[in-house]
Amino acid sequence: MQQVNTAKWNRYMLIRYLDSGIFFVGLYWGVMLFATTDSLVALAAPASEIALGAIVLLEVNRVLTHDIEYLRASHVALIIGCFLSVLEIAITAVFGKEAFFPFFSTPVVGIGLCAILLALKALIVWRIVLVRDRRDKKRYGLYLKALEHAGQRKGE
């Protein structure tokens, strides 16, 4: 049974690692913004990244302990997060670094950070779709082998 859990755990590894990156970037961004501005509206952007990271993390942990594969809430939350990242890029481009990144020397750095977050979210969505459609051939194949092996051991 341990092999089945390990194989299932490996299917979601990239999602977990990229999501933790989003979570900690949001946390760092929020702390830096909290220290440099009084605007509660500006704090909504990093708070959304932290919340997004928490949603994905909790759902991945739920999937690992239950017999489901599709991260439905994470998929929807990440798509919304992509739109928020595009909005953050646009606001930073129009209003400058003071909107969300008063601690950077230039707004280009903030736009780059939002673009990286957007790319990470898109990559996680792509991986969620691969797992949902069982097109992650290598990881899904190992998962099936572990299931077959566990089924044979139960019959012995």
JSON list of N, CA and C in Angstrom, two decimals, residues 15-86:
[
{"chain": "A", "resi": 15, "resn": "ILE", "atom": "N", "xyz": [2.97, 20.05, -8.84]},
{"chain": "A", "resi": 15, "resn": "ILE", "atom": "CA", "xyz": [1.93, 20.98, -8.40]},
{"chain": "A", "resi": 15, "resn": "ILE", "atom": "C", "xyz": [2.25, 21.50, -7.01]},
{"chain": "A", "resi": 16, "resn": "ARG", "atom": "N", "xyz": [2.65, 20.63, -6.11]},
{"chain": "A", "resi": 16, "resn": "ARG", "atom": "CA", "xyz": [2.96, 21.04, -4.74]},
{"chain": "A", "resi": 16, "resn": "ARG", "atom": "C", "xyz": [4.14, 21.99, -4.69]},
{"chain": "A", "resi": 17, "resn": "TYR", "atom": "N", "xyz": [5.20, 21.68, -5.42]},
{"chain": "A", "resi": 17, "resn": "TYR", "atom": "CA", "xyz": [6.40, 22.51, -5.38]},
{"chain": "A", "resi": 17, "resn": "TYR", "atom": "C", "xyz": [6.15, 23.89, -5.99]},
{"chain": "A", "resi": 18, "resn": "LEU", "atom": "N", "xyz": [5.51, 23.94, -7.14]},
{"chain": "A", "resi": 18, "resn": "LEU", "atom": "CA", "xyz": [5.24, 25.24, -7.75]},
{"chain": "A", "resi": 18, "resn": "LEU", "atom": "C", "xyz": [4.27, 26.05, -6.91]},
{"chain": "A", "resi": 19, "resn": "ASP", "atom": "N", "xyz": [3.29, 25.37, -6.32]},
{"chain": "A", "resi": 19, "resn": "ASP", "atom": "CA", "xyz": [2.33, 26.05, -5.46]},
{"chain": "A", "resi": 19, "resn": "ASP", "atom": "C", "xyz": [3.01, 26.63, -4.23]},
{"chain": "A", "resi": 20, "resn": "SER", "atom": "N", "xyz": [3.95, 25.90, -3.66]},
{"chain": "A", "resi": 20, "resn": "SER", "atom": "CA", "xyz": [4.65, 26.44, -2.49]},
{"chain": "A", "resi": 20, "resn": "SER", "atom": "C", "xyz": [5.46, 27.68, -2.88]},
{"chain": "A", "resi": 21, "resn": "GLY", "atom": "N", "xyz": [5.98, 27.71, -4.09]},
{"chain": "A", "resi": 21, "resn": "GLY", "atom": "CA", "xyz": [6.66, 28.91, -4.57]},
{"chain": "A", "resi": 21, "resn": "GLY", "atom": "C", "xyz": [5.73, 30.10, -4.63]},
{"chain": "A", "resi": 22, "resn": "ILE", "atom": "N", "xyz": [4.52, 29.89, -5.16]},
{"chain": "A", "resi": 22, "resn": "ILE", "atom": "CA", "xyz": [3.53, 30.97, -5.21]},
{"chain": "A", "resi": 22, "resn": "ILE", "atom": "C", "xyz": [3.17, 31.43, -3.80]},
{"chain": "A", "resi": 23, "resn": "PHE", "atom": "N", "xyz": [2.97, 30.47, -2.90]},
{"chain": "A", "resi": 23, "resn": "PHE", "atom": "CA", "xyz": [2.60, 30.80, -1.53]},
{"chain": "A", "resi": 23, "resn": "PHE", "atom": "C", "xyz": [3.67, 31.66, -0.85]},
{"chain": "A", "resi": 24, "resn": "PHE", "atom": "N", "xyz": [4.93, 31.25, -0.96]},
{"chain": "A", "resi": 24, "resn": "PHE", "atom": "CA", "xyz": [5.99, 31.97, -0.26]},
{"chain": "A", "resi": 24, "resn": "PHE", "atom": "C", "xyz": [6.33, 33.30, -0.93]},
{"chain": "A", "resi": 25, "resn": "VAL", "atom": "N", "xyz": [6.18, 33.39, -2.25]},
{"chain": "A", "resi": 25, "resn": "VAL", "atom": "CA", "xyz": [6.34, 34.70, -2.90]},
{"chain": "A", "resi": 25, "resn": "VAL", "atom": "C", "xyz": [5.25, 35.65, -2.41]},
{"chain": "A", "resi": 26, "resn": "GLY", "atom": "N", "xyz": [4.02, 35.15, -2.31]},
{"chain": "A", "resi": 26, "resn": "GLY", "atom": "CA", "xyz": [2.93, 35.98, -1.79]},
{"chain": "A", "resi": 26, "resn": "GLY", "atom": "C", "xyz": [3.18, 36.40, -0.35]},
{"chain": "A", "resi": 27, "resn": "LEU", "atom": "N", "xyz": [3.70, 35.49, 0.44]},
{"chain": "A", "resi": 27, "resn": "LEU", "atom": "CA", "xyz": [4.00, 35.80, 1.85]},
{"chain": "A", "resi": 27, "resn": "LEU", "atom": "C", "xyz": [5.10, 36.87, 1.95]},
{"chain": "A", "resi": 28, "resn": "TYR", "atom": "N", "xyz": [6.16, 36.69, 1.19]},
{"chain": "A", "resi": 28, "resn": "TYR", "atom": "CA", "xyz": [7.25, 37.67, 1.19]},
{"chain": "A", "resi": 28, "resn": "TYR", "atom": "C", "xyz": [6.76, 39.03, 0.68]},
{"chain": "A", "resi": 29, "resn": "TRP", "atom": "N", "xyz": [6.00, 39.00, -0.40]},
{"chain": "A", "resi": 29, "resn": "TRP", "atom": "CA", "xyz": [5.45, 40.21, -0.99]},
{"chain": "A", "resi": 29, "resn": "TRP", "atom": "C", "xyz": [4.55, 40.92, 0.02]},
{"chain": "A", "resi": 30, "resn": "GLY", "atom": "N", "xyz": [3.71, 40.17, 0.72]},
{"chain": "A", "resi": 30, "resn": "GLY", "atom": "CA", "xyz": [2.82, 40.75, 1.72]},
{"chain": "A", "resi": 30, "resn": "GLY", "atom": "C", "xyz": [3.57, 41.39, 2.87]},
{"chain": "A", "resi": 31, "resn": "VAL", "atom": "N", "xyz": [4.60, 40.72, 3.36]},
{"chain": "A", "resi": 31, "resn": "VAL", "atom": "CA", "xyz": [5.40, 41.28, 4.47]},
{"chain": "A", "resi": 31, "resn": "VAL", "atom": "C", "xyz": [6.10, 42.55, 4.03]},
{"chain": "A", "resi": 32, "resn": "MET", "atom": "N", "xyz": [6.70, 42.53, 2.84]},
{"chain": "A", "resi": 32, "resn": "MET", "atom": "CA", "xyz": [7.39, 43.72, 2.34]},
{"chain": "A", "resi": 32, "resn": "MET", "atom": "C", "xyz": [6.41, 44.87, 2.10]},
{"chain": "A", "resi": 33, "resn": "LEU", "atom": "N", "xyz": [5.25, 44.57, 1.56]},
{"chain": "A", "resi": 33, "resn": "LEU", "atom": "CA", "xyz": [4.25, 45.60, 1.30]},
{"chain": "A", "resi": 33, "resn": "LEU", "atom": "C", "xyz": [3.69, 46.14, 2.61]},
{"chain": "A", "resi": 34, "resn": "PHE", "atom": "N", "xyz": [3.47, 45.27, 3.57]},
{"chain": "A", "resi": 34, "resn": "PHE", "atom": "CA", "xyz": [2.96, 45.69, 4.88]},
{"chain": "A", "resi": 34, "resn": "PHE", "atom": "C", "xyz": [3.94, 46.64, 5.56]},
{"chain": "A", "resi": 35, "resn": "ALA", "atom": "N", "xyz": [5.23, 46.40, 5.37]},
{"chain": "A", "resi": 35, "resn": "ALA", "atom": "CA", "xyz": [6.25, 47.24, 5.99]},
{"chain": "A", "resi": 35, "resn": "ALA", "atom": "C", "xyz": [6.42, 48.58, 5.30]},
{"chain": "A", "resi": 36, "resn": "THR", "atom": "N", "xyz": [6.02, 48.68, 4.03]},
{"chain": "A", "resi": 36, "resn": "THR", "atom": "CA", "xyz": [6.30, 49.90, 3.27]},
{"chain": "A", "resi": 36, "resn": "THR", "atom": "C", "xyz": [5.08, 50.72, 2.90]},
{"chain": "A", "resi": 37, "resn": "THR", "atom": "N", "xyz": [3.86, 50.23, 3.15]},
{"chain": "A", "resi": 37, "resn": "THR", "atom": "CA", "xyz": [2.68, 50.99, 2.76]},
{"chain": "A", "resi": 37, "resn": "THR", "atom": "C", "xyz": [1.58, 50.87, 3.82]},
{"chain": "A", "resi": 38, "resn": "ASP", "atom": "N", "xyz": [0.66, 51.81, 3.78]},
{"chain": "A", "resi": 38, "resn": "ASP", "atom": "CA", "xyz": [-0.49, 51.78, 4.67]},
{"chain": "A", "resi": 38, "resn": "ASP", "atom": "C", "xyz": [-1.76, 51.35, 3.94]},
{"chain": "A", "resi": 39, "resn": "SER", "atom": "N", "xyz": [-1.66, 51.09, 2.67]},
{"chain": "A", "resi": 39, "resn": "SER", "atom": "CA", "xyz": [-2.82, 50.77, 1.85]},
{"chain": "A", "resi": 39, "resn": "SER", "atom": "C", "xyz": [-3.27, 49.32, 2.04]},
{"chain": "A", "resi": 40, "resn": "LEU", "atom": "N", "xyz": [-4.47, 49.16, 2.56]},
{"chain": "A", "resi": 40, "resn": "LEU", "atom": "CA", "xyz": [-5.03, 47.81, 2.71]},
{"chain": "A", "resi": 40, "resn": "LEU", "atom": "C", "xyz": [-5.44, 47.24, 1.36]},
{"chain": "A", "resi": 41, "resn": "VAL", "atom": "N", "xyz": [-5.78, 48.11, 0.42]},
{"chain": "A", "resi": 41, "resn": "VAL", "atom": "CA", "xyz": [-6.16, 47.65, -0.92]},
{"chain": "A", "resi": 41, "resn": "VAL", "atom": "C", "xyz": [-4.96, 46.99, -1.59]},
{"chain": "A", "resi": 42, "resn": "ALA", "atom": "N", "xyz": [-3.79, 47.57, -1.43]},
{"chain": "A", "resi": 42, "resn": "ALA", "atom": "CA", "xyz": [-2.58, 47.00, -2.04]},
{"chain": "A", "resi": 42, "resn": "ALA", "atom": "C", "xyz": [-2.25, 45.64, -1.43]},
{"chain": "A", "resi": 43, "resn": "LEU", "atom": "N", "xyz": [-2.58, 45.44, -0.17]},
{"chain": "A", "resi": 43, "resn": "LEU", "atom": "CA", "xyz": [-2.31, 44.15, 0.49]},
{"chain": "A", "resi": 43, "resn": "LEU", "atom": "C", "xyz": [-3.20, 43.03, -0.03]},
{"chain": "A", "resi": 44, "resn": "ALA", "atom": "N", "xyz": [-4.25, 43.37, -0.77]},
{"chain": "A", "resi": 44, "resn": "ALA", "atom": "CA", "xyz": [-5.14, 42.35, -1.32]},
{"chain": "A", "resi": 44, "resn": "ALA", "atom": "C", "xyz": [-4.42, 41.49, -2.35]},
{"chain": "A", "resi": 45, "resn": "ALA", "atom": "N", "xyz": [-3.49, 42.07, -3.09]},
{"chain": "A", "resi": 45, "resn": "ALA", "atom": "CA", "xyz": [-2.78, 41.31, -4.13]},
{"chain": "A", "resi": 45, "resn": "ALA", "atom": "C", "xyz": [-1.94, 40.18, -3.53]},
{"chain": "A", "resi": 46, "resn": "PRO", "atom": "N", "xyz": [-1.04, 40.46, -2.58]},
{"chain": "A", "resi": 46, "resn": "PRO", "atom": "CA", "xyz": [-0.30, 39.34, -2.00]},
{"chain": "A", "resi": 46, "resn": "PRO", "atom": "C", "xyz": [-1.18, 38.41, -1.18]},
{"chain": "A", "resi": 47, "resn": "ALA", "atom": "N", "xyz": [-2.24, 38.95, -0.58]},
{"chain": "A", "resi": 47, "resn": "ALA", "atom": "CA", "xyz": [-3.16, 38.09, 0.18]},
{"chain": "A", "resi": 47, "resn": "ALA", "atom": "C", "xyz": [-3.85, 37.09, -0.74]},
{"chain": "A", "resi": 48, "resn": "SER", "atom": "N", "xyz": [-4.14, 37.52, -1.98]},
{"chain": "A", "resi": 48, "resn": "SER", "atom": "CA", "xyz": [-4.76, 36.58, -2.93]},
{"chain": "A", "resi": 48, "resn": "SER", "atom": "C", "xyz": [-3.78, 35.48, -3.32]},
{"chain": "A", "resi": 49, "resn": "GLU", "atom": "N", "xyz": [-2.49, 35.80, -3.42]},
{"chain": "A", "resi": 49, "resn": "GLU", "atom": "CA", "xyz": [-1.49, 34.78, -3.73]},
{"chain": "A", "resi": 49, "resn": "GLU", "atom": "C", "xyz": [-1.35, 33.78, -2.58]},
{"chain": "A", "resi": 50, "resn": "ILE", "atom": "N", "xyz": [-1.37, 34.29, -1.35]},
{"chain": "A", "resi": 50, "resn": "ILE", "atom": "CA", "xyz": [-1.29, 33.42, -0.18]},
{"chain": "A", "resi": 50, "resn": "ILE", "atom": "C", "xyz": [-2.51, 32.51, -0.10]},
{"chain": "A", "resi": 51, "resn": "ALA", "atom": "N", "xyz": [-3.70, 33.09, -0.32]},
{"chain": "A", "resi": 51, "resn": "ALA", "atom": "CA", "xyz": [-4.93, 32.30, -0.29]},
{"chain": "A", "resi": 51, "resn": "ALA", "atom": "C", "xyz": [-4.93, 31.25, -1.40]},
{"chain": "A", "resi": 52, "resn": "LEU", "atom": "N", "xyz": [-4.47, 31.63, -2.58]},
{"chain": "A", "resi": 52, "resn": "LEU", "atom": "CA", "xyz": [-4.40, 30.69, -3.69]},
{"chain": "A", "resi": 52, "resn": "LEU", "atom": "C", "xyz": [-3.47, 29.53, -3.35]},
{"chain": "A", "resi": 53, "resn": "GLY", "atom": "N", "xyz": [-2.32, 29.85, -2.80]},
{"chain": "A", "resi": 53, "resn": "GLY", "atom": "CA", "xyz": [-1.38, 28.80, -2.40]},
{"chain": "A", "resi": 53, "resn": "GLY", "atom": "C", "xyz": [-1.98, 27.87, -1.36]},
{"chain": "A", "resi": 54, "resn": "ALA", "atom": "N", "xyz": [-2.71, 28.42, -0.42]},
{"chain": "A", "resi": 54, "resn": "ALA", "atom": "CA", "xyz": [-3.34, 27.60, 0.63]},
{"chain": "A", "resi": 54, "resn": "ALA", "atom": "C", "xyz": [-4.43, 26.71, 0.06]},
{"chain": "A", "resi": 55, "resn": "ILE", "atom": "N", "xyz": [-5.23, 27.25, -0.87]},
{"chain": "A", "resi": 55, "resn": "ILE", "atom": "CA", "xyz": [-6.30, 26.45, -1.48]},
{"chain": "A", "resi": 55, "resn": "ILE", "atom": "C", "xyz": [-5.72, 25.24, -2.20]},
{"chain": "A", "resi": 56, "resn": "VAL", "atom": "N", "xyz": [-4.70, 25.47, -3.01]},
{"chain": "A", "resi": 56, "resn": "VAL", "atom": "CA", "xyz": [-4.10, 24.37, -3.78]},
{"chain": "A", "resi": 56, "resn": "VAL", "atom": "C", "xyz": [-3.46, 23.36, -2.83]},
{"chain": "A", "resi": 57, "resn": "LEU", "atom": "N", "xyz": [-2.74, 23.83, -1.83]},
{"chain": "A", "resi": 57, "resn": "LEU", "atom": "CA", "xyz": [-2.09, 22.93, -0.88]},
{"chain": "A", "resi": 57, "resn": "LEU", "atom": "C", "xyz": [-3.11, 22.06, -0.16]},
{"chain": "A", "resi": 58, "resn": "LEU", "atom": "N", "xyz": [-4.18, 22.66, 0.33]},
{"chain": "A", "resi": 58, "resn": "LEU", "atom": "CA", "xyz": [-5.20, 21.90, 1.04]},
{"chain": "A", "resi": 58, "resn": "LEU", "atom": "C", "xyz": [-5.88, 20.88, 0.13]},
{"chain": "A", "resi": 59, "resn": "GLU", "atom": "N", "xyz": [-6.15, 21.29, -1.11]},
{"chain": "A", "resi": 59, "resn": "GLU", "atom": "CA", "xyz": [-6.82, 20.35, -2.01]},
{"chain": "A", "resi": 59, "resn": "GLU", "atom": "C", "xyz": [-5.90, 19.21, -2.43]},
{"chain": "A", "resi": 60, "resn": "VAL", "atom": "N", "xyz": [-4.63, 19.49, -2.64]},
{"chain": "A", "resi": 60, "resn": "VAL", "atom": "CA", "xyz": [-3.69, 18.41, -2.97]},
{"chain": "A", "resi": 60, "resn": "VAL", "atom": "C", "xyz": [-3.61, 17.42, -1.81]},
{"chain": "A", "resi": 61, "resn": "ASN", "atom": "N", "xyz": [-3.56, 17.92, -0.59]},
{"chain": "A", "resi": 61, "resn": "ASN", "atom": "CA", "xyz": [-3.53, 17.01, 0.56]},
{"chain": "A", "resi": 61, "resn": "ASN", "atom": "C", "xyz": [-4.82, 16.20, 0.67]},
{"chain": "A", "resi": 62, "resn": "ARG", "atom": "N", "xyz": [-5.95, 16.80, 0.33]},
{"chain": "A", "resi": 62, "resn": "ARG", "atom": "CA", "xyz": [-7.22, 16.07, 0.36]},
{"chain": "A", "resi": 62, "resn": "ARG", "atom": "C", "xyz": [-7.23, 14.98, -0.72]},
{"chain": "A", "resi": 63, "resn": "VAL", "atom": "N", "xyz": [-6.72, 15.31, -1.88]},
{"chain": "A", "resi": 63, "resn": "VAL", "atom": "CA", "xyz": [-6.67, 14.33, -2.97]},
{"chain": "A", "resi": 63, "resn": "VAL", "atom": "C", "xyz": [-5.78, 13.15, -2.60]},
{"chain": "A", "resi": 64, "resn": "LEU", "atom": "N", "xyz": [-4.69, 13.43, -1.91]},
{"chain": "A", "resi": 64, "resn": "LEU", "atom": "CA", "xyz": [-3.76, 12.36, -1.55]},
{"chain": "A", "resi": 64, "resn": "LEU", "atom": "C", "xyz": [-4.34, 11.40, -0.52]},
{"chain": "A", "resi": 65, "resn": "THR", "atom": "N", "xyz": [-5.31, 11.85, 0.24]},
{"chain": "A", "resi": 65, "resn": "THR", "atom": "CA", "xyz": [-5.91, 10.98, 1.26]},
{"chain": "A", "resi": 65, "resn": "THR", "atom": "C", "xyz": [-7.26, 10.41, 0.84]},
{"chain": "A", "resi": 66, "resn": "HIS", "atom": "N", "xyz": [-7.76, 10.80, -0.31]},
{"chain": "A", "resi": 66, "resn": "HIS", "atom": "CA", "xyz": [-9.05, 10.30, -0.80]},
{"chain": "A", "resi": 66, "resn": "HIS", "atom": "C", "xyz": [-8.87, 9.71, -2.19]},
{"chain": "A", "resi": 67, "resn": "ASP", "atom": "N", "xyz": [-9.88, 9.04, -2.67]},
{"chain": "A", "resi": 67, "resn": "ASP", "atom": "CA", "xyz": [-9.79, 8.37, -3.96]},
{"chain": "A", "resi": 67, "resn": "ASP", "atom": "C", "xyz": [-10.34, 9.26, -5.08]},
{"chain": "A", "resi": 68, "resn": "ILE", "atom": "N", "xyz": [-9.76, 10.44, -5.23]},
{"chain": "A", "resi": 68, "resn": "ILE", "atom": "CA", "xyz": [-10.10, 11.36, -6.31]},
{"chain": "A", "resi": 68, "resn": "ILE", "atom": "C", "xyz": [-8.81, 11.84, -6.95]},
{"chain": "A", "resi": 69, "resn": "GLU", "atom": "N", "xyz": [-8.91, 12.35, -8.17]},
{"chain": "A", "resi": 69, "resn": "GLU", "atom": "CA", "xyz": [-7.71, 12.80, -8.88]},
{"chain": "A", "resi": 69, "resn": "GLU", "atom": "C", "xyz": [-7.77, 14.25, -9.31]},
{"chain": "A", "resi": 70, "resn": "TYR", "atom": "N", "xyz": [-8.95, 14.77, -9.57]},
{"chain": "A", "resi": 70, "resn": "TYR", "atom": "CA", "xyz": [-9.08, 16.10, -10.16]},
{"chain": "A", "resi": 70, "resn": "TYR", "atom": "C", "xyz": [-9.13, 17.18, -9.09]},
{"chain": "A", "resi": 71, "resn": "LEU", "atom": "N", "xyz": [-8.28, 18.16, -9.22]},
{"chain": "A", "resi": 71, "resn": "LEU", "atom": "CA", "xyz": [-8.22, 19.30, -8.30]},
{"chain": "A", "resi": 71, "resn": "LEU", "atom": "C", "xyz": [-9.14, 20.41, -8.83]},
{"chain": "A", "resi": 72, "resn": "ARG", "atom": "N", "xyz": [-10.43, 20.22, -8.65]},
{"chain": "A", "resi": 72, "resn": "ARG", "atom": "CA", "xyz": [-11.42, 21.14, -9.23]},
{"chain": "A", "resi": 72, "resn": "ARG", "atom": "C", "xyz": [-11.29, 22.55, -8.68]},
{"chain": "A", "resi": 73, "resn": "ALA", "atom": "N", "xyz": [-11.29, 22.70, -7.36]},
{"chain": "A", "resi": 73, "resn": "ALA", "atom": "CA", "xyz": [-11.22, 24.04, -6.75]},
{"chain": "A", "resi": 73, "resn": "ALA", "atom": "C", "xyz": [-9.90, 24.72, -7.10]},
{"chain": "A", "resi": 74, "resn": "SER", "atom": "N", "xyz": [-8.83, 23.96, -7.12]},
{"chain": "A", "resi": 74, "resn": "SER", "atom": "CA", "xyz": [-7.52, 24.52, -7.46]},
{"chain": "A", "resi": 74, "resn": "SER", "atom": "C", "xyz": [-7.49, 24.99, -8.91]},
{"chain": "A", "resi": 75, "resn": "HIS", "atom": "N", "xyz": [-8.09, 24.22, -9.79]},
{"chain": "A", "resi": 75, "resn": "HIS", "atom": "CA", "xyz": [-8.13, 24.57, -11.20]},
{"chain": "A", "resi": 75, "resn": "HIS", "atom": "C", "xyz": [-8.84, 25.91, -11.38]},
{"chain": "A", "resi": 76, "resn": "VAL", "atom": "N", "xyz": [-10.01, 26.04, -10.77]},
{"chain": "A", "resi": 76, "resn": "VAL", "atom": "CA", "xyz": [-10.78, 27.29, -10.88]},
{"chain": "A", "resi": 76, "resn": "VAL", "atom": "C", "xyz": [-10.03, 28.44, -10.22]},
{"chain": "A", "resi": 77, "resn": "ALA", "atom": "N", "xyz": [-9.50, 28.21, -9.02]},
{"chain": "A", "resi": 77, "resn": "ALA", "atom": "CA", "xyz": [-8.79, 29.26, -8.29]},
{"chain": "A", "resi": 77, "resn": "ALA", "atom": "C", "xyz": [-7.55, 29.72, -9.06]},
{"chain": "A", "resi": 78, "resn": "LEU", "atom": "N", "xyz": [-6.85, 28.81, -9.69]},
{"chain": "A", "resi": 78, "resn": "LEU", "atom": "CA", "xyz": [-5.66, 29.18, -10.45]},
{"chain": "A", "resi": 78, "resn": "LEU", "atom": "C", "xyz": [-6.00, 29.98, -11.70]},
{"chain": "A", "resi": 79, "resn": "ILE", "atom": "N", "xyz": [-7.10, 29.65, -12.35]},
{"chain": "A", "resi": 79, "resn": "ILE", "atom": "CA", "xyz": [-7.52, 30.43, -13.52]},
{"chain": "A", "resi": 79, "resn": "ILE", "atom": "C", "xyz": [-7.88, 31.85, -13.09]},
{"chain": "A", "resi": 80, "resn": "ILE", "atom": "N", "xyz": [-8.60, 31.97, -11.98]},
{"chain": "A", "resi": 80, "resn": "ILE", "atom": "CA", "xyz": [-8.91, 33.30, -11.44]},
{"chain": "A", "resi": 80, "resn": "ILE", "atom": "C", "xyz": [-7.61, 34.01, -11.06]},
{"chain": "A", "resi": 81, "resn": "GLY", "atom": "N", "xyz": [-6.67, 33.27, -10.47]},
{"chain": "A", "resi": 81, "resn": "GLY", "atom": "CA", "xyz": [-5.37, 33.84, -10.12]},
{"chain": "A", "resi": 81, "resn": "GLY", "atom": "C", "xyz": [-4.60, 34.34, -11.33]},
{"chain": "A", "resi": 82, "resn": "CYS", "atom": "N", "xyz": [-4.73, 33.64, -12.46]},
{"chain": "A", "resi": 82, "resn": "CYS", "atom": "CA", "xyz": [-4.08, 34.10, -13.70]},
{"chain": "A", "resi": 82, "resn": "CYS", "atom": "C", "xyz": [-4.65, 35.45, -14.13]},
{"chain": "A", "resi": 83, "resn": "PHE", "atom": "N", "xyz": [-5.97, 35.58, -14.06]},
{"chain": "A", "resi": 83, "resn": "PHE", "atom": "CA", "xyz": [-6.59, 36.86, -14.42]},
{"chain": "A", "resi": 83, "resn": "PHE", "atom": "C", "xyz": [-6.15, 37.97, -13.45]},
{"chain": "A", "resi": 84, "resn": "LEU", "atom": "N", "xyz": [-6.04, 37.64, -12.17]},
{"chain": "A", "resi": 84, "resn": "LEU", "atom": "CA", "xyz": [-5.57, 38.63, -11.20]},
{"chain": "A", "resi": 84, "resn": "LEU", "atom": "C", "xyz": [-4.12, 39.04, -11.48]},
{"chain": "A", "resi": 85, "resn": "SER", "atom": "N", "xyz": [-3.29, 38.10, -11.90]},
{"chain": "A", "resi": 85, "resn": "SER", "atom": "CA", "xyz": [-1.90, 38.43, -12.23]},
{"chain": "A", "resi": 85, "resn": "SER", "atom": "C", "xyz": [-1.83, 39.36, -13.44]},
{"chain": "A", "resi": 86, "resn": "VAL", "atom": "N", "xyz": [-2.68, 39.11, -14.43]},
{"chain": "A", "resi": 86, "resn": "VAL", "atom": "CA", "xyz": [-2.73, 40.00, -15.60]},
{"chain": "A", "resi": 86, "resn": "VAL", "atom": "C", "xyz": [-3.18, 41.39, -15.16]}
]
